[in-house]
Amino acid sequence: MKAFVQTIRDFFGNRKNFFLPVAFCVLTTLVLSAVVFPAADAIGQKADTIGFEAPPSPDALFAREETNQQETVSLADYGGMPKQGDLYGKVSVAGTSVECNLYYGDRKSELHAGGGTFAGAQIPGQGGVTLVGAHTGTYFRDLESAQVGADVTVETTYGEYHYVIDKMEVVKAEEFGQAQLDEQPRESLLLYTCYPFGQVSLTPERYMVYCTYVSGPRIVDETEGGE
C-alpha cells in the first residue's frame, strides 16, 4: 500500500514539474502578442516611412492652389493662351463616366485624343461661352447619363471651374451655329456630341448639354493692366 501511494505522489509531482514551465511559456506568448509585438510593428512602420516621399501625381500638370470665383489669373503666368492642339485641361461630368483630356481646337486630331474646345468660342474664365465637343462613340458616350443639376468640372492648367447642368436637348446640326452660340449666357459651358449615342459616324443631330457657371477664376486681360 505504501508503495502505491508513493507511486501516485511521484506521478503528480512529475506532472507539476512539467506543466508549470508550459503554463509560463503560454502566458509569456500571450503577453508578447498583446503588447510587445504590436508596439514593435508600429515602430517598424514609422521607421519605414522616414525620408520617404510619395511619387508625383500624374495630374501634376493641373496642380495648383484652390481657387474660387472671386480670384483672377493671368494666362501670361501659365504660358499664355493655349494654341491649336494644346492639352490645357480635362473635363468630367458628375454621375457619368465622362472624364477626358481637354484640348484647344476641335479638329480630328483633338477629338481623337479627348474633348475639343471650339476655337471660335472662349476658354473658361474669359467671360464668354466655352463650347466643348467629343465623339459619341468614345469620350462623350455616357453624356446621355447626365442629369439636370449635376456638377461639371473643367480643370485647367490655370484654375478649376465648376458648372451645373440646367438643360439638355437634341438639335439638328445645321440649326446650331455662331448665332446660337452668341446667344448663350456669359461665362457658361456647352457640351455637345453626335446623336444618337454610340454612333461611330457623323450624324445629322447633336445632343447639347447647357451648363451654368458656378465658380472658377476670371482671366485677366493683359490690356487691363493687371487689375
Tab-separated table of C-alpha atoms in Angstrom:
chain	number	residue	atom	x	y	z
A	1	MET	CA	0.000	0.000	0.000
A	2	LYS	CA	2.787	2.423	0.837
A	3	ALA	CA	4.435	1.653	-2.483
A	4	PHE	CA	1.193	2.519	-4.332
A	5	VAL	CA	0.812	5.850	-2.504
A	6	GLN	CA	4.415	6.754	-3.297
A	7	THR	CA	3.842	5.978	-6.970
A	8	ILE	CA	0.849	8.337	-7.063
A	9	ARG	CA	2.855	11.099	-5.413
A	10	ASP	CA	5.713	10.648	-7.851
A	11	PHE	CA	3.319	10.760	-10.829
A	12	PHE	CA	1.700	14.057	-9.862
A	13	GLY	CA	4.975	15.536	-8.731
A	14	ASN	CA	6.489	14.921	-12.185
A	15	ARG	CA	3.385	16.364	-13.898
A	16	LYS	CA	3.678	19.507	-11.786
A	17	ASN	CA	7.268	19.988	-12.881
A	18	PHE	CA	6.150	19.591	-16.495
A	19	PHE	CA	3.018	21.792	-16.542
A	20	LEU	CA	4.484	24.809	-14.734
A	21	PRO	CA	7.063	25.629	-17.462
A	22	VAL	CA	4.453	25.035	-20.162
A	23	ALA	CA	1.982	27.386	-18.468
A	24	PHE	CA	4.680	30.021	-18.132
A	25	CYS	CA	5.522	29.818	-21.836
A	26	VAL	CA	1.870	30.166	-22.819
A	27	LEU	CA	1.422	33.194	-20.558
A	28	THR	CA	4.576	34.833	-21.931
A	29	THR	CA	3.390	34.330	-25.524
A	30	LEU	CA	0.037	35.945	-24.759
A	31	VAL	CA	1.711	38.997	-23.212
A	32	LEU	CA	4.058	39.400	-26.191
A	33	SER	CA	1.182	39.090	-28.672
A	34	ALA	CA	-0.964	41.630	-26.859
A	35	VAL	CA	1.641	44.286	-26.026
A	36	VAL	CA	5.161	43.885	-27.336
A	37	PHE	CA	4.582	42.739	-30.939
A	38	PRO	CA	2.038	45.495	-31.896
A	39	ALA	CA	4.325	48.176	-30.454
A	40	ALA	CA	7.317	46.837	-32.342
A	41	ASP	CA	5.321	46.685	-35.584
A	42	ALA	CA	4.193	50.307	-35.209
A	43	ILE	CA	7.769	51.426	-34.598
A	44	GLY	CA	8.912	49.484	-37.652
A	45	GLN	CA	6.264	51.044	-39.883
A	46	LYS	CA	7.215	54.502	-38.657
A	47	ALA	CA	10.857	53.824	-39.419
A	48	ASP	CA	9.995	52.621	-42.917
A	49	THR	CA	8.397	55.968	-43.792
A	50	ILE	CA	11.249	58.169	-42.577
A	51	GLY	CA	12.700	60.062	-45.540
A	52	PHE	CA	10.109	58.610	-47.941
A	53	GLU	CA	8.450	60.936	-50.466
A	54	ALA	CA	5.403	59.853	-52.444
A	55	PRO	CA	5.853	59.865	-56.227
A	56	PRO	CA	4.312	62.867	-58.009
A	57	SER	CA	0.739	62.566	-59.211
A	58	PRO	CA	0.245	62.051	-62.959
A	59	ASP	CA	-2.120	65.015	-62.688
A	60	ALA	CA	0.763	67.318	-61.709
A	61	LEU	CA	0.142	69.252	-64.926
A	62	PHE	CA	-3.026	70.618	-63.383
A	63	ALA	CA	-1.714	71.061	-59.812
A	64	ARG	CA	-2.479	74.485	-58.351
A	65	GLU	CA	-3.812	76.210	-55.280
A	66	GLU	CA	-7.545	76.166	-54.648
A	67	THR	CA	-9.354	78.934	-56.466
A	68	ASN	CA	-12.787	80.490	-56.298
A	69	GLN	CA	-14.931	82.747	-58.405
A	70	GLN	CA	-13.523	85.868	-56.773
A	71	GLU	CA	-9.953	85.264	-57.894
A	72	THR	CA	-8.253	86.290	-61.094
A	73	VAL	CA	-5.428	84.749	-63.083
A	74	SER	CA	-3.176	85.944	-65.866
A	75	LEU	CA	-2.564	83.479	-68.677
A	76	ALA	CA	0.881	85.008	-69.071
A	77	ASP	CA	1.834	83.236	-65.849
A	78	TYR	CA	0.853	79.898	-67.405
A	79	GLY	CA	2.457	80.133	-70.825
A	80	GLY	CA	-0.189	82.317	-72.444
A	81	MET	CA	-3.319	81.432	-74.372
A	82	PRO	CA	-3.394	77.757	-75.417
A	83	LYS	CA	-2.653	77.113	-79.071
A	84	GLN	CA	-4.347	74.782	-81.516
A	85	GLY	CA	-3.797	71.211	-80.371
A	86	ASP	CA	-2.617	72.112	-76.864
A	87	LEU	CA	-3.714	69.972	-73.936
A	88	TYR	CA	-4.811	72.544	-71.373
A	89	GLY	CA	-7.141	70.672	-69.025
A	90	LYS	CA	-9.669	67.926	-68.500
A	91	VAL	CA	-13.437	67.762	-68.210
A	92	SER	CA	-15.664	65.485	-66.129
A	93	VAL	CA	-19.408	65.191	-65.556
A	94	ALA	CA	-20.709	64.001	-62.184
A	95	GLY	CA	-22.956	60.944	-62.298
A	96	THR	CA	-21.457	59.737	-65.581
A	97	SER	CA	-18.272	58.093	-66.790
A	98	VAL	CA	-17.408	61.189	-68.813
A	99	GLU	CA	-13.866	62.212	-67.877
A	100	CYS	CA	-11.303	63.072	-70.523
A	101	ASN	CA	-8.483	65.377	-71.509
A	102	LEU	CA	-9.435	68.763	-72.886
A	103	TYR	CA	-7.685	70.211	-75.939
A	104	TYR	CA	-7.806	73.595	-77.600
A	105	GLY	CA	-9.293	73.103	-81.037
A	106	ASP	CA	-11.770	70.589	-82.401
A	107	ARG	CA	-10.016	69.075	-85.378
A	108	LYS	CA	-9.887	65.312	-85.899
A	109	SER	CA	-6.595	65.107	-84.007
A	110	GLU	CA	-8.022	66.776	-80.881
A	111	LEU	CA	-11.291	64.831	-80.965
A	112	HIS	CA	-9.358	61.599	-81.379
A	113	ALA	CA	-7.489	62.303	-78.135
A	114	GLY	CA	-10.277	63.724	-75.956
A	115	GLY	CA	-12.635	66.680	-75.789
A	116	GLY	CA	-12.073	69.582	-78.180
A	117	THR	CA	-12.686	73.257	-77.431
A	118	PHE	CA	-14.133	75.217	-80.345
A	119	ALA	CA	-11.627	77.984	-81.104
A	120	GLY	CA	-14.456	80.286	-82.238
A	121	ALA	CA	-15.719	80.429	-78.658
A	122	GLN	CA	-13.707	81.101	-75.483
A	123	ILE	CA	-11.915	79.129	-72.810
A	124	PRO	CA	-13.158	79.041	-69.192
A	125	GLY	CA	-12.554	82.304	-67.365
A	126	GLN	CA	-12.651	84.595	-70.405
A	127	GLY	CA	-16.218	85.654	-69.719
A	128	GLY	CA	-17.933	84.039	-72.677
A	129	VAL	CA	-19.283	80.604	-73.598
A	130	THR	CA	-16.958	77.596	-73.839
A	131	LEU	CA	-18.028	75.029	-76.436
A	132	VAL	CA	-16.628	71.529	-75.923
A	133	GLY	CA	-17.347	68.546	-78.148
A	134	ALA	CA	-16.258	64.909	-78.191
A	135	HIS	CA	-17.181	61.747	-80.072
A	136	THR	CA	-20.348	59.947	-79.006
A	137	GLY	CA	-18.708	56.573	-79.543
A	138	THR	CA	-15.835	57.303	-77.137
A	139	TYR	CA	-15.250	60.155	-74.677
A	140	PHE	CA	-18.814	61.542	-74.564
A	141	ARG	CA	-20.570	58.189	-74.913
A	142	ASP	CA	-22.042	58.412	-71.425
A	143	LEU	CA	-23.160	62.015	-71.756
A	144	GLU	CA	-26.645	60.535	-72.057
A	145	SER	CA	-26.473	59.767	-68.305
A	146	ALA	CA	-26.034	63.440	-67.415
A	147	GLN	CA	-28.788	64.895	-65.255
A	148	VAL	CA	-30.031	68.430	-64.645
A	149	GLY	CA	-28.327	69.791	-61.531
A	150	ALA	CA	-25.184	67.676	-61.929
A	151	ASP	CA	-21.753	69.222	-61.477
A	152	VAL	CA	-19.447	69.599	-64.453
A	153	THR	CA	-15.783	70.217	-63.655
A	154	VAL	CA	-13.269	71.721	-66.035
A	155	GLU	CA	-9.810	71.548	-64.514
A	156	THR	CA	-7.311	73.647	-66.431
A	157	THR	CA	-3.637	74.459	-66.043
A	158	TYR	CA	-4.594	77.855	-64.622
A	159	GLY	CA	-7.583	77.026	-62.399
A	160	GLU	CA	-10.572	74.827	-61.691
A	161	TYR	CA	-14.058	75.658	-62.928
A	162	HIS	CA	-17.403	74.263	-61.851
A	163	TYR	CA	-20.687	74.416	-63.707
A	164	VAL	CA	-24.134	72.974	-63.120
A	165	ILE	CA	-26.252	71.378	-65.849
A	166	ASP	CA	-29.525	73.206	-66.390
A	167	LYS	CA	-30.786	71.809	-69.712
A	168	MET	CA	-30.261	69.126	-72.355
A	169	GLU	CA	-31.745	68.956	-75.834
A	170	VAL	CA	-31.333	67.378	-79.255
A	171	VAL	CA	-30.932	69.764	-82.202
A	172	LYS	CA	-30.278	69.492	-85.918
A	173	ALA	CA	-26.612	70.116	-86.652
A	174	GLU	CA	-27.415	72.775	-89.230
A	175	GLU	CA	-29.651	74.598	-86.759
A	176	PHE	CA	-26.851	75.430	-84.355
A	177	GLY	CA	-24.177	77.905	-85.446
A	178	GLN	CA	-22.334	81.026	-84.353
A	179	ALA	CA	-25.576	82.975	-83.874
A	180	GLN	CA	-26.898	80.417	-81.394
A	181	LEU	CA	-23.511	80.313	-79.686
A	182	ASP	CA	-23.533	84.090	-79.221
A	183	GLU	CA	-26.931	83.829	-77.521
A	184	GLN	CA	-25.527	81.730	-74.671
A	185	PRO	CA	-25.013	83.327	-71.229
A	186	ARG	CA	-21.640	84.837	-70.413
A	187	GLU	CA	-19.155	82.535	-68.676
A	188	SER	CA	-21.092	79.374	-69.446
A	189	LEU	CA	-20.242	75.919	-70.765
A	190	LEU	CA	-21.859	73.982	-73.575
A	191	LEU	CA	-21.079	70.298	-74.155
A	192	TYR	CA	-22.166	68.514	-77.302
A	193	THR	CA	-21.824	65.237	-79.166
A	194	CYS	CA	-23.389	63.436	-82.097
A	195	TYR	CA	-26.806	61.885	-81.549
A	196	PRO	CA	-27.996	59.102	-81.267
A	197	PHE	CA	-25.391	57.976	-78.743
A	198	GLY	CA	-22.841	55.340	-79.628
A	199	GLN	CA	-22.660	56.129	-83.335
A	200	VAL	CA	-19.252	55.781	-84.978
A	201	SER	CA	-20.018	58.010	-87.940
A	202	LEU	CA	-21.174	61.610	-88.256
A	203	THR	CA	-24.897	62.073	-87.654
A	204	PRO	CA	-27.253	64.961	-88.559
A	205	GLU	CA	-28.239	65.598	-84.924
A	206	ARG	CA	-26.385	66.873	-81.858
A	207	TYR	CA	-27.013	66.299	-78.162
A	208	MET	CA	-26.473	69.589	-76.338
A	209	VAL	CA	-25.828	69.977	-72.594
A	210	TYR	CA	-26.128	73.545	-71.307
A	211	CYS	CA	-24.202	74.389	-68.123
A	212	THR	CA	-24.325	77.463	-65.894
A	213	TYR	CA	-21.143	78.834	-64.335
A	214	VAL	CA	-20.699	78.272	-60.588
A	215	SER	CA	-17.074	79.026	-59.740
A	216	GLY	CA	-13.582	79.500	-61.128
A	217	PRO	CA	-11.077	82.359	-61.554
A	218	ARG	CA	-11.555	85.154	-64.050
A	219	ILE	CA	-8.812	85.537	-66.644
A	220	VAL	CA	-7.275	88.998	-66.505
A	221	ASP	CA	-6.776	90.612	-69.896
A	222	GLU	CA	-3.248	91.948	-70.174
A	223	THR	CA	-4.703	95.192	-71.532
A	224	GLU	CA	-6.419	95.717	-68.165
A	225	GLY	CA	-3.054	96.438	-66.609
A	226	GLY	CA	-3.315	93.556	-64.181
A	227	GLU	CA	-6.420	94.898	-62.458
